[in-house]
CSV table of C-alpha atoms and ligand atoms in Angstrom, one decimal:
chain,number,residue,atom,x,y,z
A,1,MET,CA,116.6,122.7,42.5
A,2,GLY,CA,114.6,119.5,41.6
A,3,GLN,CA,117.3,118.2,39.3
A,4,ASN,CA,119.9,118.7,42.0
A,5,LEU,CA,117.9,116.9,44.6
A,6,ILE,CA,117.4,114.0,42.2
A,7,LEU,CA,121.1,113.8,41.6
A,8,ASN,CA,121.8,114.0,45.3
A,9,MET,CA,119.3,111.1,45.9
A,10,ASN,CA,121.0,109.1,43.1
A,11,ASP,CA,124.4,109.6,44.7
A,12,HIS,CA,123.1,108.0,47.9
A,13,GLY,CA,121.8,104.9,46.1
A,14,PHE,CA,118.1,105.7,45.7
A,15,VAL,CA,116.5,105.1,42.3
A,16,VAL,CA,114.6,108.2,41.3
A,17,CYS,CA,112.1,108.9,38.5
A,18,ALA,CA,112.1,112.4,37.2
A,19,TYR,CA,109.1,114.2,35.8
A,20,ASN,CA,108.4,117.6,34.4
A,21,ARG,CA,105.3,118.7,32.5
A,22,THR,CA,107.6,120.0,29.8
A,23,THR,CA,108.7,116.6,28.8
A,24,SER,CA,111.7,117.8,26.7
A,25,LYS,CA,113.3,118.9,30.0
A,26,VAL,CA,113.1,115.3,31.3
A,27,ASP,CA,114.8,114.0,28.1
A,28,HIS,CA,117.4,116.7,28.3
A,29,PHE,CA,118.1,115.9,31.9
A,30,LEU,CA,118.4,112.2,31.2
A,31,GLU,CA,120.7,112.8,28.3
A,32,ASN,CA,123.0,115.2,30.1
A,33,GLU,CA,123.3,115.6,33.9
A,34,ALA,CA,121.7,112.2,34.6
A,35,LYS,CA,123.5,110.3,31.9
A,36,GLY,CA,125.2,107.1,33.3
A,37,THR,CA,123.2,107.3,36.6
A,38,ASN,CA,120.3,105.1,37.7
A,39,ILE,CA,117.8,107.9,37.3
A,40,VAL,CA,114.8,107.1,35.1
A,41,GLY,CA,112.3,109.5,33.6
A,42,ALA,CA,108.5,109.8,32.9
A,43,HIS,CA,106.6,111.7,30.3
A,44,SER,CA,103.3,111.7,32.2
A,45,VAL,CA,102.0,111.7,35.7
A,46,GLU,CA,100.5,108.3,35.0
A,47,GLU,CA,103.8,106.9,33.8
A,48,LEU,CA,105.5,108.5,36.9
A,49,CYS,CA,103.1,106.8,39.3
A,50,ALA,CA,103.3,103.5,37.5
A,51,LYS,CA,107.1,103.4,37.8
A,52,LEU,CA,107.2,104.1,41.6
A,53,LYS,CA,107.6,101.4,44.2
A,54,ARG,CA,104.8,101.2,46.9
A,55,PRO,CA,104.3,103.1,49.0
A,56,ARG,CA,104.9,105.7,46.3
A,57,LYS,CA,106.9,108.7,47.5
A,58,VAL,CA,106.3,111.7,45.2
A,59,MET,CA,108.2,114.9,45.9
A,60,LEU,CA,106.9,118.1,44.3
A,61,LEU,CA,109.2,121.1,43.7
A,62,VAL,CA,106.8,123.6,42.2
A,63,LYS,CA,105.9,127.2,42.9
A,64,ALA,CA,104.0,127.6,46.2
A,65,GLY,CA,100.2,128.1,45.9
A,66,ASP,CA,97.8,126.8,43.3
A,67,ALA,CA,100.5,124.9,41.4
A,68,VAL,CA,100.9,122.5,44.4
A,69,ASP,CA,97.1,121.9,44.6
A,70,ASN,CA,96.9,121.4,40.8
A,71,PHE,CA,99.7,118.9,40.8
A,72,ILE,CA,98.2,117.0,43.8
A,73,ASP,CA,94.9,116.8,41.8
A,74,GLN,CA,96.7,115.4,38.8
A,75,LEU,CA,98.4,112.7,41.0
A,76,LEU,CA,95.4,111.5,43.0
A,77,PRO,CA,93.8,109.3,40.3
A,78,PHE,CA,97.1,107.3,40.1
A,79,LEU,CA,97.9,107.0,43.8
A,80,GLU,CA,96.8,104.3,46.3
A,81,GLN,CA,96.1,104.3,50.0
A,82,GLY,CA,99.4,104.8,52.0
A,83,ASP,CA,101.2,106.6,49.2
A,84,ILE,CA,103.1,109.7,50.2
A,85,ILE,CA,103.1,113.2,48.6
A,86,ILE,CA,105.9,115.5,49.7
A,87,ASP,CA,105.8,119.2,49.0
A,88,GLY,CA,109.3,120.6,49.0
A,89,GLY,CA,108.5,124.1,48.0
A,90,ASN,CA,108.3,127.2,50.1
A,91,SER,CA,104.5,126.7,50.8
A,92,HIS,CA,102.6,128.8,53.3
A,93,PHE,CA,102.1,126.6,56.4
A,94,PRO,CA,98.2,127.0,56.5
A,95,ASP,CA,98.2,125.3,53.1
A,96,SER,CA,100.2,122.4,54.5
A,97,ILE,CA,97.8,122.1,57.4
A,98,ARG,CA,94.9,121.9,55.0
A,99,ARG,CA,96.6,119.5,52.6
A,100,THR,CA,97.7,117.1,55.4
A,101,LYS,CA,94.1,116.9,56.6
A,102,ASP,CA,92.4,116.7,53.1
A,103,LEU,CA,94.8,114.1,51.9
A,104,ALA,CA,94.6,112.0,55.1
A,105,ASP,CA,90.8,111.8,54.5
A,106,LYS,CA,91.7,110.2,51.1
A,107,GLY,CA,94.2,107.8,52.7
A,108,ILE,CA,97.3,109.7,51.3
A,109,LEU,CA,100.1,110.8,53.6
A,110,PHE,CA,101.2,114.4,53.1
A,111,VAL,CA,104.5,115.9,54.1
A,112,GLY,CA,105.3,119.6,53.8
A,113,SER,CA,109.0,119.9,54.0
A,114,GLY,CA,111.1,123.0,54.2
A,115,VAL,CA,114.2,122.6,51.9
A,116,SER,CA,116.9,125.2,52.4
A,117,GLY,CA,120.3,125.7,50.9
A,118,GLY,CA,119.6,126.8,47.3
A,119,GLU,CA,120.9,124.9,44.3
A,120,GLU,CA,124.2,123.9,45.9
A,121,GLY,CA,122.5,122.7,49.0
A,122,ALA,CA,120.0,120.6,47.0
A,123,ARG,CA,122.9,119.0,45.1
A,124,TYR,CA,125.3,118.3,48.0
A,125,GLY,CA,123.2,118.5,51.2
A,126,PRO,CA,120.3,120.7,52.0
A,127,SER,CA,118.7,121.3,55.4
A,128,LEU,CA,115.4,119.5,55.4
A,129,MET,CA,112.5,120.3,57.7
A,130,PRO,CA,109.7,117.8,57.1
A,131,GLY,CA,106.4,117.9,58.9
A,132,GLY,CA,102.8,116.7,58.1
A,133,ASN,CA,101.5,113.2,58.5
A,134,PRO,CA,103.9,111.4,60.9
A,135,ALA,CA,102.9,108.0,59.4
A,136,ALA,CA,105.0,109.1,56.4
A,137,TRP,CA,108.2,109.7,58.3
A,138,PRO,CA,109.5,106.1,58.6
A,139,ALA,CA,109.3,105.7,54.8
A,140,ILE,CA,111.1,108.9,53.9
A,141,LYS,CA,113.5,109.2,56.9
A,142,PRO,CA,116.3,107.0,55.3
A,143,ILE,CA,116.2,109.1,52.1
A,144,PHE,CA,115.9,112.5,53.7
A,145,GLN,CA,118.6,111.9,56.3
A,146,ALA,CA,121.0,110.4,53.7
A,147,ILE,CA,120.7,113.4,51.4
A,148,ALA,CA,120.7,116.1,54.0
A,149,ALA,CA,123.7,118.2,55.0
A,150,LYS,CA,125.6,116.9,58.0
A,151,ALA,CA,126.5,119.0,61.1
A,152,PRO,CA,130.2,119.1,62.1
A,153,ASP,CA,129.5,116.1,64.5
A,154,GLY,CA,128.0,114.1,61.6
A,155,ALA,CA,124.4,114.4,62.6
A,156,PRO,CA,122.0,114.9,59.6
A,157,CYS,CA,120.5,118.4,59.3
A,158,CYS,CA,117.1,116.8,59.0
A,159,ASP,CA,114.6,115.4,61.5
A,160,TRP,CA,110.8,115.1,61.9
A,161,VAL,CA,109.6,118.6,62.8
A,162,GLY,CA,106.0,117.9,63.8
A,163,GLU,CA,102.4,117.4,62.5
A,164,THR,CA,100.4,119.1,59.8
A,165,GLY,CA,102.1,122.5,58.9
A,166,ALA,CA,105.0,122.3,61.4
A,167,GLY,CA,107.7,121.7,58.7
A,168,HIS,CA,106.7,124.6,56.6
A,169,TYR,CA,106.2,126.8,59.7
A,170,VAL,CA,109.7,126.2,60.8
A,171,LYS,CA,111.0,126.9,57.3
A,172,MET,CA,109.0,130.1,57.3
A,173,VAL,CA,110.7,131.2,60.5
A,174,HIS,CA,114.0,130.1,59.1
A,175,ASN,CA,113.4,132.4,56.1
A,176,GLY,CA,112.3,135.3,58.4
A,177,ILE,CA,115.5,134.9,60.4
A,178,GLU,CA,117.4,134.8,57.0
A,179,TYR,CA,115.8,138.2,56.2
A,180,GLY,CA,117.0,139.5,59.7
A,181,ASP,CA,120.5,138.2,59.3
A,182,MET,CA,120.8,139.7,55.8
A,183,GLN,CA,119.4,143.1,56.9
A,184,LEU,CA,121.8,143.2,59.9
A,185,ILE,CA,124.8,142.5,57.6
A,186,CYS,CA,123.6,145.2,55.2
A,187,GLU,CA,123.3,147.7,58.0
A,188,VAL,CA,126.9,146.9,59.0
A,189,TYR,CA,127.9,147.3,55.3
A,190,GLN,CA,126.4,150.8,55.2
A,191,ILE,CA,128.1,151.8,58.5
A,192,LEU,CA,131.5,150.5,57.2
A,193,GLY,CA,131.2,152.3,53.9
A,194,GLU,CA,129.2,155.4,54.5
A,195,GLY,CA,130.2,155.9,58.1
A,196,LEU,CA,133.9,154.8,58.2
A,197,GLY,CA,134.7,155.3,54.5
A,198,LEU,CA,136.2,151.9,54.1
A,199,SER,CA,136.9,150.4,50.7
A,200,HIS,CA,135.2,147.1,49.6
A,201,ASP,CA,138.4,145.2,50.0
A,202,GLU,CA,138.9,146.6,53.5
A,203,MET,CA,135.3,145.5,54.3
A,204,ALA,CA,136.0,142.1,52.9
A,205,ASP,CA,139.0,141.7,55.2
A,206,ILE,CA,136.7,142.5,58.2
A,207,PHE,CA,134.2,139.9,57.2
A,208,THR,CA,137.0,137.4,56.7
A,209,GLU,CA,138.1,138.0,60.3
A,210,TRP,CA,134.5,137.9,61.7
A,211,ASN,CA,134.0,134.6,59.9
A,212,LYS,CA,136.7,133.0,62.1
A,213,GLY,CA,134.9,133.8,65.4
A,214,GLU,CA,131.5,133.8,66.9
A,215,LEU,CA,129.9,135.3,63.7
A,216,ASP,CA,131.2,132.4,61.6
A,217,SER,CA,128.3,131.7,59.2
A,218,TYR,CA,127.4,131.2,55.5
A,219,LEU,CA,126.0,134.7,55.1
A,220,ILE,CA,129.1,136.4,56.5
A,221,GLU,CA,131.2,134.2,54.2
A,222,ILE,CA,129.3,135.0,51.0
A,223,THR,CA,129.2,138.7,52.0
A,224,ARG,CA,133.0,138.6,52.1
A,225,ASP,CA,133.1,137.0,48.6
A,226,ILE,CA,130.6,139.5,47.2
A,227,LEU,CA,132.5,142.5,48.6
A,228,LYS,CA,135.7,141.2,46.9
A,229,TYR,CA,134.1,140.5,43.6
A,230,LYS,CA,135.1,142.9,40.8
A,231,ASP,CA,133.4,143.8,37.6
A,232,THR,CA,135.4,143.7,34.4
A,233,ASP,CA,136.4,147.4,34.9
A,234,GLY,CA,137.8,146.5,38.3
A,235,THR,CA,135.1,148.2,40.5
A,236,PRO,CA,133.3,146.0,43.0
A,237,LEU,CA,130.2,144.7,41.2
A,238,VAL,CA,128.0,145.2,44.2
A,239,THR,CA,128.3,149.0,43.9
A,240,LYS,CA,126.6,148.8,40.5
A,241,ILE,CA,123.6,146.8,41.8
A,242,ARG,CA,120.3,148.8,42.1
A,243,ASP,CA,119.5,149.1,45.8
A,244,THR,CA,115.9,147.8,45.6
A,245,ALA,CA,115.4,144.5,47.5
A,246,GLY,CA,113.1,141.8,46.1
A,247,GLN,CA,111.2,139.3,48.3
A,248,LYS,CA,109.1,136.2,47.6
A,249,GLY,CA,107.0,136.5,50.7
A,250,THR,CA,108.2,134.2,53.4
A,251,GLY,CA,109.6,137.0,55.5
A,252,LYS,CA,106.4,138.9,55.2
A,253,TRP,CA,104.5,135.8,56.3
A,254,THR,CA,106.7,135.5,59.4
A,255,ALA,CA,106.0,139.1,60.3
A,256,ILE,CA,102.3,138.8,59.7
A,257,ASP,CA,102.1,135.6,61.7
A,258,SER,CA,104.0,137.2,64.6
A,259,LEU,CA,101.4,140.0,64.7
A,260,ASP,CA,98.6,137.5,64.6
A,261,ARG,CA,100.1,135.6,67.5
A,262,GLY,CA,101.0,138.8,69.5
A,263,ILE,CA,104.7,137.9,69.6
A,264,PRO,CA,107.1,140.9,69.1
A,265,VAL,CA,109.3,139.6,66.3
A,266,THR,CA,110.5,143.1,65.7
A,267,LEU,CA,113.7,142.4,63.9
A,268,ILE,CA,112.2,140.4,61.1
A,269,GLY,CA,109.4,142.9,60.8
A,270,GLU,CA,112.0,145.7,60.4
A,271,ALA,CA,113.9,143.6,57.9
A,272,VAL,CA,110.8,143.2,55.8
A,273,TYR,CA,109.9,146.9,56.0
A,274,SER,CA,113.5,147.7,55.1
A,275,ARG,CA,113.1,145.8,51.9
A,276,CYS,CA,109.9,147.7,51.3
A,277,LEU,CA,111.6,151.1,51.9
A,278,SER,CA,114.4,150.1,49.6
A,279,SER,CA,111.9,149.5,46.8
A,280,LEU,CA,110.6,153.1,47.0
A,281,LYS,CA,113.7,154.1,45.1
A,282,ASP,CA,112.2,157.0,43.2
A,283,GLU,CA,110.7,158.5,46.3
A,284,ARG,CA,114.0,158.1,48.1
A,285,VAL,CA,115.8,159.8,45.4
A,286,ARG,CA,113.4,162.8,45.7
A,287,ALA,CA,113.7,162.7,49.5
A,288,SER,CA,117.5,162.6,49.4
A,289,LYS,CA,117.3,166.0,47.7
A,290,ILE,CA,115.0,167.7,50.1
A,291,LEU,CA,115.1,166.1,53.6
A,292,LYS,CA,117.9,167.3,55.8
A,293,GLY,CA,120.1,164.9,57.8
A,294,PRO,CA,122.0,165.7,61.0
A,295,THR,CA,124.3,168.7,61.1
A,296,ASN,CA,127.2,166.4,62.1
A,297,SER,CA,129.3,165.0,59.4
A,298,PRO,CA,128.1,161.5,58.3
A,299,LYS,CA,131.6,160.3,58.8
A,300,PHE,CA,132.8,158.6,61.9
A,301,THR,CA,135.9,160.2,63.3
A,302,GLY,CA,137.0,158.2,66.3
A,303,ASP,CA,139.3,155.1,66.6
A,304,LYS,CA,138.1,153.0,63.6
A,305,LYS,CA,139.7,149.7,64.8
A,306,ALA,CA,138.0,149.9,68.1
A,307,PHE,CA,134.7,150.9,66.5
A,308,ILE,CA,134.9,147.9,64.1
A,309,ALA,CA,135.3,145.6,67.0
A,310,GLN,CA,132.2,147.2,68.6
A,311,LEU,CA,130.3,146.8,65.3
A,312,GLY,CA,131.1,143.0,65.4
A,313,GLN,CA,129.7,142.8,68.9
A,314,ALA,CA,126.6,144.8,68.0
A,315,LEU,CA,126.0,142.5,65.1
A,316,TYR,CA,126.3,139.5,67.3
A,317,ALA,CA,124.0,140.8,70.0
A,318,ALA,CA,121.3,141.8,67.5
A,319,LYS,CA,121.6,138.4,65.9
A,320,ILE,CA,121.0,136.7,69.3
A,321,VAL,CA,117.9,138.8,69.8
A,322,SER,CA,116.6,137.9,66.3
A,323,TYR,CA,117.0,134.2,67.0
A,324,ALA,CA,115.4,134.6,70.5
A,325,GLN,CA,112.4,136.3,68.8
A,326,GLY,CA,112.2,133.5,66.2
A,327,TYR,CA,112.2,130.9,68.9
A,328,MET,CA,109.5,132.8,70.8
A,329,LEU,CA,107.3,132.7,67.7
A,330,MET,CA,107.8,129.0,67.2
A,331,ARG,CA,107.1,128.3,70.8
A,332,GLN,CA,103.8,130.2,70.6
A,333,ALA,CA,102.8,128.5,67.3
A,334,ALA,CA,103.6,125.1,68.9
A,335,LYS,CA,101.2,126.0,71.7
A,336,ASP,CA,98.5,127.2,69.3
A,337,TYR,CA,98.7,124.1,67.1
A,338,GLY,CA,99.6,121.4,69.6
A,339,TRP,CA,103.0,120.7,67.9
A,340,ASN,CA,105.7,119.1,70.0
A,341,LEU,CA,108.6,121.1,68.5
A,342,ASN,CA,112.1,119.9,69.3
A,343,TYR,CA,113.9,123.3,69.6
A,344,ALA,CA,117.4,121.7,69.9
A,345,GLY,CA,116.6,119.6,66.9
A,346,ILE,CA,115.5,122.7,64.9
A,347,ALA,CA,118.9,124.4,65.7
A,348,LEU,CA,120.6,121.2,64.5
A,349,MET,CA,118.6,121.2,61.3
A,350,TRP,CA,119.7,124.8,60.7
A,351,ARG,CA,123.3,124.1,61.8
A,352,GLY,CA,124.3,123.0,58.3
A,353,GLY,CA,123.1,123.1,54.7
A,354,CYS,CA,120.7,126.0,55.0
A,355,ILE,CA,121.2,129.7,54.3
A,356,ILE,CA,121.3,130.7,58.0
A,357,ARG,CA,123.8,128.0,58.9
A,358,SER,CA,126.4,129.2,61.4
A,359,ALA,CA,128.6,128.1,64.3
A,360,PHE,CA,126.2,130.1,66.6
A,361,LEU,CA,123.4,127.6,66.0
A,362,GLY,CA,125.5,125.0,67.8
A,363,LYS,CA,125.2,127.2,70.9
A,364,ILE,CA,121.4,127.4,70.5
A,365,ARG,CA,121.3,123.6,70.2
A,366,ASP,CA,123.3,123.4,73.5
A,367,ALA,CA,120.9,125.8,75.2
A,368,TYR,CA,117.8,123.8,74.3
A,369,THR,CA,119.5,120.5,74.9
A,370,THR,CA,120.3,121.6,78.5
A,371,ASN,CA,116.8,122.9,79.0
A,372,PRO,CA,114.2,121.9,76.4
A,373,GLU,CA,111.6,124.0,78.3
A,374,LEU,CA,113.8,127.2,78.1
A,375,GLU,CA,111.3,130.1,78.2
A,376,ASN,CA,113.5,132.5,76.2
A,377,LEU,CA,116.9,132.0,74.5
A,378,LEU,CA,118.1,135.2,76.2
A,379,PHE,CA,117.6,133.4,79.6
A,380,ASP,CA,120.2,130.8,78.8
A,381,PRO,CA,123.4,131.5,80.7
A,382,PHE,CA,125.6,131.5,77.6
A,383,PHE,CA,123.4,134.0,75.8
A,384,GLN,CA,122.8,136.1,78.9
A,385,GLU,CA,126.5,136.5,79.2
A,386,ALA,CA,127.0,137.1,75.5
A,387,THR,CA,124.5,139.9,75.4
A,388,ALA,CA,125.7,141.4,78.7
A,389,LYS,CA,129.2,141.5,77.3
A,390,ALA,CA,128.2,142.9,73.9
A,391,GLN,CA,125.6,145.5,75.1
A,392,ASP,CA,127.8,148.5,75.7
A,393,ALA,CA,129.4,148.1,72.2
A,394,TRP,CA,125.9,147.6,70.7
A,395,ARG,CA,124.6,150.8,72.4
A,396,THR,CA,127.7,152.8,71.1
A,397,VAL,CA,127.1,151.6,67.5
A,398,VAL,CA,123.4,152.4,67.5
A,399,ALA,CA,124.0,155.8,69.1
A,400,GLN,CA,126.7,156.6,66.6
A,401,ALA,CA,124.6,155.6,63.7
A,402,VAL,CA,121.7,157.7,64.9
A,403,THR,CA,124.0,160.6,65.5
A,404,VAL,CA,125.4,160.6,62.0
A,405,GLY,CA,122.1,159.6,60.3
A,406,ILE,CA,122.8,156.1,59.1
A,407,PRO,CA,119.7,153.9,59.3
A,408,THR,CA,120.0,150.7,61.5
A,409,PRO,CA,116.4,149.6,61.8
A,410,ALA,CA,117.2,145.9,62.6
A,411,MET,CA,120.1,146.6,64.9
A,412,SER,CA,118.3,149.3,66.9
A,413,THR,CA,115.0,147.5,67.1
A,414,ALA,CA,116.8,144.5,68.6
A,415,LEU,CA,118.3,146.8,71.2
A,416,ASN,CA,114.9,148.3,72.0
A,417,PHE,CA,113.5,144.8,72.3
A,418,TYR,CA,116.3,143.8,74.7
A,419,ASP,CA,115.7,146.9,76.8
A,420,GLY,CA,112.0,146.4,76.8
A,421,LEU,CA,112.2,142.8,77.8
A,422,ARG,CA,114.6,143.5,80.7
A,423,HIS,CA,112.3,146.2,82.1
A,424,GLU,CA,110.0,144.9,84.8
A,425,MET,CA,107.9,148.0,84.4
A,426,LEU,CA,107.0,149.5,81.0
A,427,PRO,CA,104.9,152.6,80.5
A,428,ALA,CA,101.9,150.6,79.5
A,429,ASN,CA,100.4,151.6,82.8
A,430,LEU,CA,99.9,155.1,81.3
A,431,LEU,CA,98.6,153.6,78.1
A,432,GLN,CA,96.0,151.6,80.0
A,433,ALA,CA,95.0,154.8,81.8
A,434,GLN,CA,94.7,156.6,78.5
A,435,ARG,CA,92.5,153.9,77.0
A,436,ASP,CA,90.3,153.9,80.1
A,437,TYR,CA,90.2,157.7,80.1
A,438,PHE,CA,88.9,158.1,76.5
A,439,GLY,CA,87.0,154.9,76.0
A,440,ALA,CA,86.3,153.3,79.3
A,441,HIS,CA,88.3,150.3,78.2
A,442,THR,CA,89.2,149.4,81.8
A,443,TYR,CA,92.5,148.5,83.4
A,444,GLU,CA,93.9,146.1,86.0
A,445,LEU,CA,95.7,147.1,89.1
A,446,LEU,CA,99.2,145.8,89.8
A,447,SER,CA,97.8,144.5,93.1
A,448,ALA,CA,94.8,142.7,91.4
A,449,PRO,CA,95.7,141.2,88.0
A,450,GLY,CA,92.7,139.7,86.2
A,451,LYS,CA,90.3,142.1,87.8
A,452,PHE,CA,89.3,144.9,85.3
A,453,VAL,CA,88.2,148.2,86.7
A,454,HIS,CA,87.2,151.6,85.4
A,455,THR,CA,87.8,155.1,86.7
A,456,ASN,CA,85.6,158.1,85.9
A,457,TRP,CA,88.7,160.2,85.2
A,458,THR,CA,86.9,163.5,84.4
A,459,GLY,CA,83.9,163.1,86.6
A,460,THR,CA,81.7,163.5,83.5
A,461,GLY,CA,82.7,160.3,81.6
A,462,GLY,CA,80.3,158.1,83.5
A,463,ASN,CA,80.8,154.7,85.2
A,464,ILE,CA,79.8,152.5,82.3
A,465,THR,CA,82.7,150.4,80.9
A,466,ALA,CA,83.3,149.1,77.4
A,467,THR,CA,83.6,145.4,76.9
A,468,THR,CA,87.1,144.2,77.9
A,469,TYR,CA,88.8,142.0,75.4
A,470,ASP,CA,92.2,141.7,73.7
A,471,ALA,CA,92.6,141.2,69.9
B,1,LIG,C1,116.5,128.9,51.4
B,1,LIG,C2,116.0,130.2,51.0
B,1,LIG,C3,115.0,130.2,49.9
B,1,LIG,C4,114.4,131.6,49.6
B,1,LIG,C5,115.3,132.5,48.9
B,1,LIG,C6,114.6,133.7,48.4
B,1,LIG,O1,116.3,128.5,52.5
B,1,LIG,O2,117.2,128.2,50.6
B,1,LIG,O3,115.3,130.8,52.1
B,1,LIG,O4,114.0,129.3,50.3
B,1,LIG,O5,113.3,131.3,48.8
B,1,LIG,O6,116.3,132.8,49.7
B,1,LIG,O7,113.8,134.4,49.3
B,1,LIG,P1,113.4,135.9,49.1
B,1,LIG,O8,113.2,136.1,47.6
B,1,LIG,O9,112.1,136.1,49.8
B,1,LIG,O10,114.5,136.7,49.5
């Protein structure tokens, strides 16, 4: 990743100094990939800092966590006031908040930048989400915007996100959404295979078609290619891969953060839990032998073509809900931290270069450009109409999957969220009554919000109330 970013910067006319603590890697890079370029190397942190123009701009691409702090500690003796440290790893945003503050106290400008797009993105145009100390932005803007991917209209997929941990926060939500998109596609894959009995080539054809319309996205595109890919014996390689999902933690951070902020980001939560369930392979193998499924056949028997069209609609609608939830979370975090997030700008940053890049993000950008204060993405007229149009198909798909016993945790939680959100009245009135009944936790009347009262429901519970507070 680091090497590719350096080569990308070199392509755009910037002179870069490469450093790795394993110095032989620097030499190998200079003698091979970087041969004939303007890239220079350093064998020590001191040499690296001595070679950089002031203000120095040092970009770290190391494992999130202690490694970042250790590297910063090594750099500090050789840096001067006004120099810039950029952390381009997948750091947890509270660390970036802390580092921005601690380094500002030392006169160093810290930037925590999300970098998305994998190896190829780094080489030819990643999506970059920089945040931290805004005083650093004018110095790094020309480099970042030059090397970033470009949206179809030519705009760079990189802009200043906000102060302190905002860049890494937005990258965290990006990754959470990435988990959600991937899980939704995997649910569709299981329905197409287990439910409809389609071959991998037939599935690849469906993804090829979907990639020409509203679902056009990088993840749909690579899924098509994966489904087509054959092992040396001619069978689709994907069928030989052990069904236990790995995770490096950014999706989990998003889900935990949503719980902390009280924002129902249910689809990402289900995507994380689905990876956890997949990892319980041995237990699932045992369960598969003893737990009964529905008496109906797990095969779908209706009009396959019509059902596949409904599946595409269900995928699209669930995806809209997932992005709506992600934006709800960013909105709340922006309030909590005083960040002035540009929601249209974030959609543009995700429009190209990153893993969740899609045509659909152009519509999100339009929604927030028209109304930067949009309360919920689902309230935007385009998305209102899109979900209204897709919802019957979505309900059919979820109902069918439930009937034949194929799990659709992300797709169905999205539908439940949609139905919950559109209900003026939820059964939480009963829940409040229950809490008050057994614990005197009090409740508000619809006619007097903000005024907490208690009822002595049994006549023996007393009139003393518990303290009223919300966690
Ligand atoms: C990106 C990706 C990347 C992420 C990997 C692996 O934007 O380029 O989000 O940052 O680390 O996709 O993530 P998991 O191991 O958690 O799936």
